[in-house]
PDB file of C-alpha atoms in Angstrom:
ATOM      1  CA  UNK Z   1      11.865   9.351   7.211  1.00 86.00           C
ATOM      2  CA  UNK Z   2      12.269   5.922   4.743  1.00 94.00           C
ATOM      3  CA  UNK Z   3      12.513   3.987   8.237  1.00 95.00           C
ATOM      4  CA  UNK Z   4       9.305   5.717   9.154  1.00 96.00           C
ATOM      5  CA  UNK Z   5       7.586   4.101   5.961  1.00 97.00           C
ATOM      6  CA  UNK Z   6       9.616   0.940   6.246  1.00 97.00           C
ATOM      7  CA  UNK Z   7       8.052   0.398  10.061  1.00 97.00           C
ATOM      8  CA  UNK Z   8       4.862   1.383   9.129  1.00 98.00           C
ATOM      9  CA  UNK Z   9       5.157  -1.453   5.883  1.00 98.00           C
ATOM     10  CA  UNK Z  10       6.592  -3.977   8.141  1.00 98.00           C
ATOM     11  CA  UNK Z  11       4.040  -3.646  10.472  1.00 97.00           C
ATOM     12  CA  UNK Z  12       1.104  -3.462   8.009  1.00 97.00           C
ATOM     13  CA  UNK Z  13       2.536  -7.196   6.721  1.00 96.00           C
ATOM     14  CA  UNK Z  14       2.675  -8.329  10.261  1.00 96.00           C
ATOM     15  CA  UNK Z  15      -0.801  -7.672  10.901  1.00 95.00           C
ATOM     16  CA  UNK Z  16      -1.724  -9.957   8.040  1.00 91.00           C
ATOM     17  CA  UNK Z  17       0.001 -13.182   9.145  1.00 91.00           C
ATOM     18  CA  UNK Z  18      -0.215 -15.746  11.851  1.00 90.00           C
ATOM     19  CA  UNK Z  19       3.537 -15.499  12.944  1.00 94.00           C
ATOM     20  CA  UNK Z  20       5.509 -13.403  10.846  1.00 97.00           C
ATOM     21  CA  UNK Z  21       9.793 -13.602  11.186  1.00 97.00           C
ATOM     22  CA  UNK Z  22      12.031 -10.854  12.533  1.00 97.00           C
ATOM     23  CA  UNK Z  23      15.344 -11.287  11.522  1.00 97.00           C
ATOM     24  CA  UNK Z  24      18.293  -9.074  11.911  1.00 97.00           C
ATOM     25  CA  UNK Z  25      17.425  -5.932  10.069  1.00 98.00           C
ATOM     26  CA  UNK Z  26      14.296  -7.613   8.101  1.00 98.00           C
ATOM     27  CA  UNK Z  27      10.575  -8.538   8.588  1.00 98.00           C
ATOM     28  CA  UNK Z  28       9.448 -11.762   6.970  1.00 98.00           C
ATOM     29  CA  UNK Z  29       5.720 -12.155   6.058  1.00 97.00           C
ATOM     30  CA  UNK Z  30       4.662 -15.411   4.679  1.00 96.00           C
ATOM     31  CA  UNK Z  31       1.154 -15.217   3.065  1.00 90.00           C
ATOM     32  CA  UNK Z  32      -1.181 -17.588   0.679  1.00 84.00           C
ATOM     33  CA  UNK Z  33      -0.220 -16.419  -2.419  1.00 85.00           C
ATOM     34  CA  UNK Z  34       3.891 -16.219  -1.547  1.00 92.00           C
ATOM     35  CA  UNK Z  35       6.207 -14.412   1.347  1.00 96.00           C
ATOM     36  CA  UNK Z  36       7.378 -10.750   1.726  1.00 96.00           C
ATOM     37  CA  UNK Z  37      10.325  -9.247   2.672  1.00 98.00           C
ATOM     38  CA  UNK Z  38      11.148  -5.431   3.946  1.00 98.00           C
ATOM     39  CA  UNK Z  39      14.525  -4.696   5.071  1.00 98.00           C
ATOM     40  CA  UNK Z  40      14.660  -2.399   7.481  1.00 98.00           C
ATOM     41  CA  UNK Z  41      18.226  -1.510   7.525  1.00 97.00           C
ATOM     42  CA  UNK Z  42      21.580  -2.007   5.791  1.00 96.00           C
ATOM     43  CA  UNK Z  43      22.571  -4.715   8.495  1.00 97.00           C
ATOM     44  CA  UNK Z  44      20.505  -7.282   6.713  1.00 98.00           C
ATOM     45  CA  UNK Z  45      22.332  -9.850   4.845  1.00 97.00           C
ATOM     46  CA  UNK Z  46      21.840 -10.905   1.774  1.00 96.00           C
ATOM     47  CA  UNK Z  47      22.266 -14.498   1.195  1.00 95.00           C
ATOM     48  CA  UNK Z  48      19.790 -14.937   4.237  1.00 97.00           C
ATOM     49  CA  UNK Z  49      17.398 -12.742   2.833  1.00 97.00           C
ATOM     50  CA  UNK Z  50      17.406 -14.497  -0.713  1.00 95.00           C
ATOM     51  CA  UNK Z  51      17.277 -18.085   1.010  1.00 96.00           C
ATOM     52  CA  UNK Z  52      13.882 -17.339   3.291  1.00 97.00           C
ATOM     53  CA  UNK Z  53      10.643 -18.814   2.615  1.00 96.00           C
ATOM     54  CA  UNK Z  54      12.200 -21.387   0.036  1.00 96.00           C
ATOM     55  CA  UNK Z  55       9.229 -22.962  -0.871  1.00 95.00           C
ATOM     56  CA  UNK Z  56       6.904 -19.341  -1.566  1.00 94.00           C
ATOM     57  CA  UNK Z  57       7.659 -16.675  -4.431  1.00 93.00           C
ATOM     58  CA  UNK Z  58       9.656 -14.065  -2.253  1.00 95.00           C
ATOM     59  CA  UNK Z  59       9.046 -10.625  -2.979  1.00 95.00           C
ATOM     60  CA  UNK Z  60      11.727  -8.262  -0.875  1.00 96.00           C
ATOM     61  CA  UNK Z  61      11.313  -4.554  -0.567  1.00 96.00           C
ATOM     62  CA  UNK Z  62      15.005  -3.044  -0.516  1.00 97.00           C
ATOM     63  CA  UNK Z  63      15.565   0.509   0.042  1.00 96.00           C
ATOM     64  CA  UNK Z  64      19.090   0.436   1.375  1.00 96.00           C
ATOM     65  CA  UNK Z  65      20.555  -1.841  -1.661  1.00 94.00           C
ATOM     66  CA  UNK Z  66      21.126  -5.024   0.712  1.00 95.00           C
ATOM     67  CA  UNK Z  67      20.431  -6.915  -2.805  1.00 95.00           C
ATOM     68  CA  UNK Z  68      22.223  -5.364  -5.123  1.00 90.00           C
ATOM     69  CA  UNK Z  69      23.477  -7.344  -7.747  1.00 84.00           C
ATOM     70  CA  UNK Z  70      20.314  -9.796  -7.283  1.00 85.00           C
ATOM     71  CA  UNK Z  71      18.144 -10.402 -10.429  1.00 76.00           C
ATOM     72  CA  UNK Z  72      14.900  -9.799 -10.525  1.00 78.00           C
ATOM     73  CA  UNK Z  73      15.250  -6.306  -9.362  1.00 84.00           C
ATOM     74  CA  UNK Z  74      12.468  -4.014 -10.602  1.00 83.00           C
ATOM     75  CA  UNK Z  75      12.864  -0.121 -10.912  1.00 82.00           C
ATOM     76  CA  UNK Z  76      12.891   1.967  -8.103  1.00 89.00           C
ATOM     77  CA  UNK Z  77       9.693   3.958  -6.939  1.00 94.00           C
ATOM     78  CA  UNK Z  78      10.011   7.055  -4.687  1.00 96.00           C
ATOM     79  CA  UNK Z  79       9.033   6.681  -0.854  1.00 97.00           C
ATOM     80  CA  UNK Z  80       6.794   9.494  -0.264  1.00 97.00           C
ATOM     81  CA  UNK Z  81       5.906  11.245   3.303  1.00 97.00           C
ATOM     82  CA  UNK Z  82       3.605  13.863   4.238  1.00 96.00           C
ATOM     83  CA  UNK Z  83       5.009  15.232   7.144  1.00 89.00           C
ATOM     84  CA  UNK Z  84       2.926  16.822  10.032  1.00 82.00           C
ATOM     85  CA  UNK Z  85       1.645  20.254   8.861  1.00 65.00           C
ATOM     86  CA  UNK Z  86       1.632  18.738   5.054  1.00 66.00           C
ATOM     87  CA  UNK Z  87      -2.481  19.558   6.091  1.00 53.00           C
ATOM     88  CA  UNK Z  88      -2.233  23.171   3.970  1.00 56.00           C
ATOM     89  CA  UNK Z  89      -1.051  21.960   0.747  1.00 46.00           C
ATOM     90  CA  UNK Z  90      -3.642  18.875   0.766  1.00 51.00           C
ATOM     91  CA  UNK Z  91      -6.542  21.006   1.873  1.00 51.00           C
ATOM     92  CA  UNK Z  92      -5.906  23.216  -1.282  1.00 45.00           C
ATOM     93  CA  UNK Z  93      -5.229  20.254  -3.586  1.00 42.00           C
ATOM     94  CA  UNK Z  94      -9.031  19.383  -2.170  1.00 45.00           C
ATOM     95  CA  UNK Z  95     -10.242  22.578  -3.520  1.00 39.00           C
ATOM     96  CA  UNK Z  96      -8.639  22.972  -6.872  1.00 39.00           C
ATOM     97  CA  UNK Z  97     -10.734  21.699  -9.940  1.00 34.00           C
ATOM     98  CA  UNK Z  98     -11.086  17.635  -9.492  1.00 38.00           C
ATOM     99  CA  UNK Z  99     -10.757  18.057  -5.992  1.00 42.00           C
ATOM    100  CA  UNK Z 100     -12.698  16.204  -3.604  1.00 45.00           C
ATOM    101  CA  UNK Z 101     -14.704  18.945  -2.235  1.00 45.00           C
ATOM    102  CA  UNK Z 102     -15.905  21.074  -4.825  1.00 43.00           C
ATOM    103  CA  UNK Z 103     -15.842  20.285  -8.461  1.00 48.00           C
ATOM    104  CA  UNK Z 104     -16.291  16.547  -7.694  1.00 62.00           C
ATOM    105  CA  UNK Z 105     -20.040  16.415  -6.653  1.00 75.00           C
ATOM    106  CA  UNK Z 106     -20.785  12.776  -8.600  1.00 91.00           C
ATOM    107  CA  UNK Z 107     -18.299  11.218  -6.189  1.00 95.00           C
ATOM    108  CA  UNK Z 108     -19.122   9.768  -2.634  1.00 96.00           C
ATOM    109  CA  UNK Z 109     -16.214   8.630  -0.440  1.00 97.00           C
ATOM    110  CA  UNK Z 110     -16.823   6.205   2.110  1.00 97.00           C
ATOM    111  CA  UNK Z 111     -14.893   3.383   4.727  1.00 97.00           C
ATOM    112  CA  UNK Z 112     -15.451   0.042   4.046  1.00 98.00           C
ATOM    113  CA  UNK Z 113     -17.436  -1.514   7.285  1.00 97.00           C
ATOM    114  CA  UNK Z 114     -18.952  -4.682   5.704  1.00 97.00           C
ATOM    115  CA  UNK Z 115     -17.567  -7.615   3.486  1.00 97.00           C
ATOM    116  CA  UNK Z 116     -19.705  -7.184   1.008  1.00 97.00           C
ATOM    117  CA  UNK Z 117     -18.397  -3.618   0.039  1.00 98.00           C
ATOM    118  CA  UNK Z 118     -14.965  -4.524   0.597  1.00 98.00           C
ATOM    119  CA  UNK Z 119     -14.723  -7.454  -2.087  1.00 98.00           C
ATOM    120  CA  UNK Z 120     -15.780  -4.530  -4.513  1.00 98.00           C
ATOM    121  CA  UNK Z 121     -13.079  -2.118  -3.019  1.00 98.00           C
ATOM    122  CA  UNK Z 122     -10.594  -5.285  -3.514  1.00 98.00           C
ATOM    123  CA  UNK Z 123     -11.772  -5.436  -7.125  1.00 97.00           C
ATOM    124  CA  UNK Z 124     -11.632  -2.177  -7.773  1.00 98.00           C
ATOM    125  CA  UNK Z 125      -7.587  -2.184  -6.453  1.00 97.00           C
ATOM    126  CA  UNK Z 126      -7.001  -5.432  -8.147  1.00 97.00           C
ATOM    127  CA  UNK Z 127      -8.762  -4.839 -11.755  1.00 96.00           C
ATOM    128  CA  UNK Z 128      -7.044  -0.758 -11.274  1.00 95.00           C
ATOM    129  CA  UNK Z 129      -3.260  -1.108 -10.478  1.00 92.00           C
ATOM    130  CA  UNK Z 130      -3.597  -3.541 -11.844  1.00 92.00           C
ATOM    131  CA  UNK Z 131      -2.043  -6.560  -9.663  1.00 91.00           C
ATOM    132  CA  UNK Z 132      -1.271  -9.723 -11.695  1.00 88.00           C
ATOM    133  CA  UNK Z 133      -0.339 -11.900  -8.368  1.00 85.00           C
ATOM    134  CA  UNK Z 134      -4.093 -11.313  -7.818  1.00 89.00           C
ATOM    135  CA  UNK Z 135      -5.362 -11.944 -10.795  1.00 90.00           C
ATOM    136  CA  UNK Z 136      -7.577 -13.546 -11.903  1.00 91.00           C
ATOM    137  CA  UNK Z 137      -9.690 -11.757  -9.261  1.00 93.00           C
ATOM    138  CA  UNK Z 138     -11.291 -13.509  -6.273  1.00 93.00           C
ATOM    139  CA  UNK Z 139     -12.434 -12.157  -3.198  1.00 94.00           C
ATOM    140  CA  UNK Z 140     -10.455 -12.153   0.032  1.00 93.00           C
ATOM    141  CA  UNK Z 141      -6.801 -12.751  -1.557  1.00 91.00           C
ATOM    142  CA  UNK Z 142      -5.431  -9.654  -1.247  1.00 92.00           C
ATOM    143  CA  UNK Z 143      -8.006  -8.240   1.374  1.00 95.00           C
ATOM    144  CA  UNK Z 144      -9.351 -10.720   3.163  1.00 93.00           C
ATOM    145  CA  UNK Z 145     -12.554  -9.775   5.854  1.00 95.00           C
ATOM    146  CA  UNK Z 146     -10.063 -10.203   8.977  1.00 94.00           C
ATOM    147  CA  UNK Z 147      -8.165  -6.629   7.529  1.00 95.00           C
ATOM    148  CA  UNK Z 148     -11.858  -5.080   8.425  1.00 96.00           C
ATOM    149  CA  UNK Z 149     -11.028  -5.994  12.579  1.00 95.00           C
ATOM    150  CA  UNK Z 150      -7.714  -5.763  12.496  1.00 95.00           C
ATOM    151  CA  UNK Z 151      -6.194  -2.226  14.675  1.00 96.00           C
ATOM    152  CA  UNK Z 152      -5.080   0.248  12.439  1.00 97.00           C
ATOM    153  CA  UNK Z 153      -6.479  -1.404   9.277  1.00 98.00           C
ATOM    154  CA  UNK Z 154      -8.873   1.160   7.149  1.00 98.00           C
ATOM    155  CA  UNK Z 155      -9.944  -0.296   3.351  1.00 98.00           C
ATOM    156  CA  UNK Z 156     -11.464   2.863   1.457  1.00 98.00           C
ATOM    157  CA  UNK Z 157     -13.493   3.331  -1.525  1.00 98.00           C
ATOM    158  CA  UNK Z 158     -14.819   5.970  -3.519  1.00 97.00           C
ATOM    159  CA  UNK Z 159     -17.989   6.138  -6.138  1.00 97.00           C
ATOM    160  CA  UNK Z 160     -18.487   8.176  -8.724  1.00 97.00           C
ATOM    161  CA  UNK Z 161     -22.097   8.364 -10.038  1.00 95.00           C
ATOM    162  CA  UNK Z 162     -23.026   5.693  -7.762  1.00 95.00           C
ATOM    163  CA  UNK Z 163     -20.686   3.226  -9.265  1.00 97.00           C
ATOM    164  CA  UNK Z 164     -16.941   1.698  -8.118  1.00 97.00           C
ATOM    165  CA  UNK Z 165     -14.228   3.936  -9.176  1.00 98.00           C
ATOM    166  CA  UNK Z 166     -11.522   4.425  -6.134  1.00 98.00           C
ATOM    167  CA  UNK Z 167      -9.961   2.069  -3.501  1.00 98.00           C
ATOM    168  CA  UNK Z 168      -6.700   1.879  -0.955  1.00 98.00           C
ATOM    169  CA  UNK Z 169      -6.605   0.982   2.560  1.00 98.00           C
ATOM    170  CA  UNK Z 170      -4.658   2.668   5.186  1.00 98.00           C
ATOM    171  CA  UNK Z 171      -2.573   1.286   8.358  1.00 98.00           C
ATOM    172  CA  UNK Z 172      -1.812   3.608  11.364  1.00 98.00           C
ATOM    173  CA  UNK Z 173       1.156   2.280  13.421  1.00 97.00           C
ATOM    174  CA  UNK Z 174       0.797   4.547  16.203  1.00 95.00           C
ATOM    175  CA  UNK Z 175       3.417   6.801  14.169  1.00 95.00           C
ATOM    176  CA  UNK Z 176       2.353   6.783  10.931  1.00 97.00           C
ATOM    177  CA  UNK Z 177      -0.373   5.937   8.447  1.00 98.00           C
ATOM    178  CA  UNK Z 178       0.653   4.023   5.607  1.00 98.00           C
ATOM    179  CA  UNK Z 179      -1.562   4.716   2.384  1.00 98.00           C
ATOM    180  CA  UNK Z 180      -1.400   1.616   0.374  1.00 98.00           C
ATOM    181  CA  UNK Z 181      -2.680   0.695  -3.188  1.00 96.00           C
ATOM    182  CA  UNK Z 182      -4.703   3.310  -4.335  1.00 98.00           C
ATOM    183  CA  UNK Z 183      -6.059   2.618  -7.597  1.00 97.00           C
ATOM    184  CA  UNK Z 184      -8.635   3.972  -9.838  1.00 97.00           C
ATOM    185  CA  UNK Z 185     -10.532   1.818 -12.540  1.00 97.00           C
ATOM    186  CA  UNK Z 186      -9.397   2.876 -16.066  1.00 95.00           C
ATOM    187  CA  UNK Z 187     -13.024   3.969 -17.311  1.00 95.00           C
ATOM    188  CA  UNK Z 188     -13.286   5.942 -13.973  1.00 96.00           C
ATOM    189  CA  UNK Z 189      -9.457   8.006 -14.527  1.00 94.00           C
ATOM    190  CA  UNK Z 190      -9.323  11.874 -14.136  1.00 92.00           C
ATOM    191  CA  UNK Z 191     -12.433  12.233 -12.815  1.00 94.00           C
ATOM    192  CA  UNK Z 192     -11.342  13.294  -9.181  1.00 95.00           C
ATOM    193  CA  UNK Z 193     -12.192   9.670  -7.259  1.00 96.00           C
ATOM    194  CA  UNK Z 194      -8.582   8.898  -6.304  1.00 96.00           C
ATOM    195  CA  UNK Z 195      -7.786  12.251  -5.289  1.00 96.00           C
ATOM    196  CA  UNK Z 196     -11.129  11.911  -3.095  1.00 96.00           C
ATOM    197  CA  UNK Z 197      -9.898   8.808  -1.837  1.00 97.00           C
ATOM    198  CA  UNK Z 198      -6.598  10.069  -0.517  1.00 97.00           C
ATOM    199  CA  UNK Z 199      -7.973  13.155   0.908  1.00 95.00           C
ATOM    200  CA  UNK Z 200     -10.698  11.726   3.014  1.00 96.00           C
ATOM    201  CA  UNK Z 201      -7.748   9.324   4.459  1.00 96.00           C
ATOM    202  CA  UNK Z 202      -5.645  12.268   5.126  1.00 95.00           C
ATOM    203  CA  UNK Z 203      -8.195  13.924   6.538  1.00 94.00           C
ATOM    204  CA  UNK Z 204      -9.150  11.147   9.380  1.00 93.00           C
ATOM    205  CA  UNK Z 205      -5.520  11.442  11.079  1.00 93.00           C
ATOM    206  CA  UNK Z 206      -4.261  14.739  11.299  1.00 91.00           C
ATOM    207  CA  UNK Z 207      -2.268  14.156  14.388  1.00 92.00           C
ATOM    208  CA  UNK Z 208      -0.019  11.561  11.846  1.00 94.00           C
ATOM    209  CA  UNK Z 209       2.683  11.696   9.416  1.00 96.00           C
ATOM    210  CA  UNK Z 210       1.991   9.956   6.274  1.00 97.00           C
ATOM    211  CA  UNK Z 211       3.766   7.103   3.832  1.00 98.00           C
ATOM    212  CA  UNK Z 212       3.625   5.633   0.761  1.00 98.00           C
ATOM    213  CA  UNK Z 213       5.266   4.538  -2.091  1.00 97.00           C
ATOM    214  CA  UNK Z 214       4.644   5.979  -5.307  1.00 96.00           C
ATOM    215  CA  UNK Z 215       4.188   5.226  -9.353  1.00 91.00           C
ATOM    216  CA  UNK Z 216       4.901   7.945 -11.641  1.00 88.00           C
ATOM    217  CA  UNK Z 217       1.736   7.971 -12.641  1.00 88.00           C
ATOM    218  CA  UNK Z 218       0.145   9.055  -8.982  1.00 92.00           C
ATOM    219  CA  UNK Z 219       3.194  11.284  -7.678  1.00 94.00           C
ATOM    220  CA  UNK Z 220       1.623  14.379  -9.051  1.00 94.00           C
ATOM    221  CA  UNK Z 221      -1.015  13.824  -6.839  1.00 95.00           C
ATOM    222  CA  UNK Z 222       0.856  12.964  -4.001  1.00 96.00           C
ATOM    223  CA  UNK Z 223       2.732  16.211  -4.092  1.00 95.00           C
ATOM    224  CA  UNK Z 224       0.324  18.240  -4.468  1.00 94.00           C
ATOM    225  CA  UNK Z 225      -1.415  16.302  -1.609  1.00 95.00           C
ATOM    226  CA  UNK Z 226       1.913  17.558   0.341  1.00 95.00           C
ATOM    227  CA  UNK Z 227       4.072  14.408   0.275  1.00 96.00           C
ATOM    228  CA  UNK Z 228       7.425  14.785  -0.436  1.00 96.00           C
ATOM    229  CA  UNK Z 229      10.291  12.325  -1.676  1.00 96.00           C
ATOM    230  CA  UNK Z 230      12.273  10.834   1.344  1.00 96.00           C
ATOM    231  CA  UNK Z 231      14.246   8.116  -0.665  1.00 95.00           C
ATOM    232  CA  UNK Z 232      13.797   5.001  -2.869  1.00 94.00           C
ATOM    233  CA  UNK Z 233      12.855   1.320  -2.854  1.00 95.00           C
ATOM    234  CA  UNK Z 234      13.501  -1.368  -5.240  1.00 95.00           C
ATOM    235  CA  UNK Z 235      11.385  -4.952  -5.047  1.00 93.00           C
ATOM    236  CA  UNK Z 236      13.318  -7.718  -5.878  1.00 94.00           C
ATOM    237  CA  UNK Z 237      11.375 -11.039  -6.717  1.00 93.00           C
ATOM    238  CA  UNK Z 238      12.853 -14.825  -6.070  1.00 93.00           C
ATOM    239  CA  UNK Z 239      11.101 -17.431  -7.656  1.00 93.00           C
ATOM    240  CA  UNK Z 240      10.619 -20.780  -5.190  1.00 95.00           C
ATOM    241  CA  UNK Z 241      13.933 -22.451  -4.374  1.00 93.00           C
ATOM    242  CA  UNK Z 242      11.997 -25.700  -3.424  1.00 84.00           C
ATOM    243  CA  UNK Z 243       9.067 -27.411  -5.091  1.00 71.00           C
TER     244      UNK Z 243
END
């Protein structure tokens, strides 16, 4: 199940690039604010890994320990799935107080179609994680319009009393649908718009397993959205080699 997630990432950062690299057990996505790595499996080697993209800030997502004993390693998150017939336990997560379709009334779920709305989802993810590469904000850097086109691509956002509260986009591989960055404003926290967010995606592709990657501070939700722990992944960060 991690090489489920690991496709499904792979293939999300290959959508987003003109001509992204496939090495031997790695995918290599160079993008305008630096290059990304996932390995796919323990055949990657190292040393190639660490030397790509010499002249971008290389970010590599490990989850078999190809890099071990590189620095910049940063703690390991969980990689989450929902497996097919997960449907049960997020359904009831929906309807337990906070969920998204009952004691949440003040929030409004929606998919981005238009721009406009998703520079404010993009905020929203930016501002909530939050993301310093990203930061100071400006729209398009970390979602630009293209994602809106692109197959599989779905940018989400939820409101709660008519303002911005929740954001995360999705990408279905054929296999799987990868949830990625859901984040929830600070002012905006507890009040059910993130778990709103996630169940609307869950709820567009039943016929799908599910993937993410998870902070400590949203795996309660995930689990009681039915995703369960499959492994872990470390990011490992190289500055540029080359000026």
């Amino acid at each position: 199940m991690i090489g489920m997630h690991l496709e499904n990432a792979a293939g999300m950062w290959a959508s987003k690039v003109a001509e992204p690299v496939r090495g031997r057990g790695y995918l290599l996505a160079e993008h305008d604010t630096g290059a990304r790595v996932v390995i796919l499996d323990d055949t990657a080697d190292a040393a190639e890994v660490m030397g790509l993209a010499p002249r971008r800030r290389l970010v590599v997502e490990d989850a078999f320990g190809v890099l071990e004993g590189f620095g910049g390693a940063e703690p390991g998150m969980p990689i989450m799935v929902r497996r097919l017939g997960g449907a049960d336990a997020a359904s009831s997560a929906a309807r337990r107080p906070g969920g998204a379709d009952a004691a949440t009334p003040a929030v409004r779920v929606e998919q981005v179609q238009d721009p406009e709305t998703l520079a404010v989802a993009e905020r929203v993810i930016v501002d909530g994680f939050p993301l310093p590469a990203y930061q100071p904000w400006e729209p398009g850097r970390a979602l630009p319009a293209e994602v809106l086109k692109r197959p599989g691509w779905k940018v989400w956002i939820g409101w709660y009393d008519g303002e911005p509260a929740a954001a995360a986009y999705t990408f279905d591989d054929g296999t799987a649908v990868g949830v990625y960055w859901l984040a929830t404003l600070p002012g905006q926290r507890s009040r059910g718009a993130g778990r709103a967010v996630l169940t609307t995606a869950l709820a567009t592709a039943p016929e799908r397993h599910f993937t993410l990657i998870a902070t400590e501070a949203g795996r309660p939700l995930y689990e009681s959205a039915g995703f369960e722990i499959a492994g872990d992944s470390v990011w490992h960060t190289r500055p540029p080699l080359e000026s």
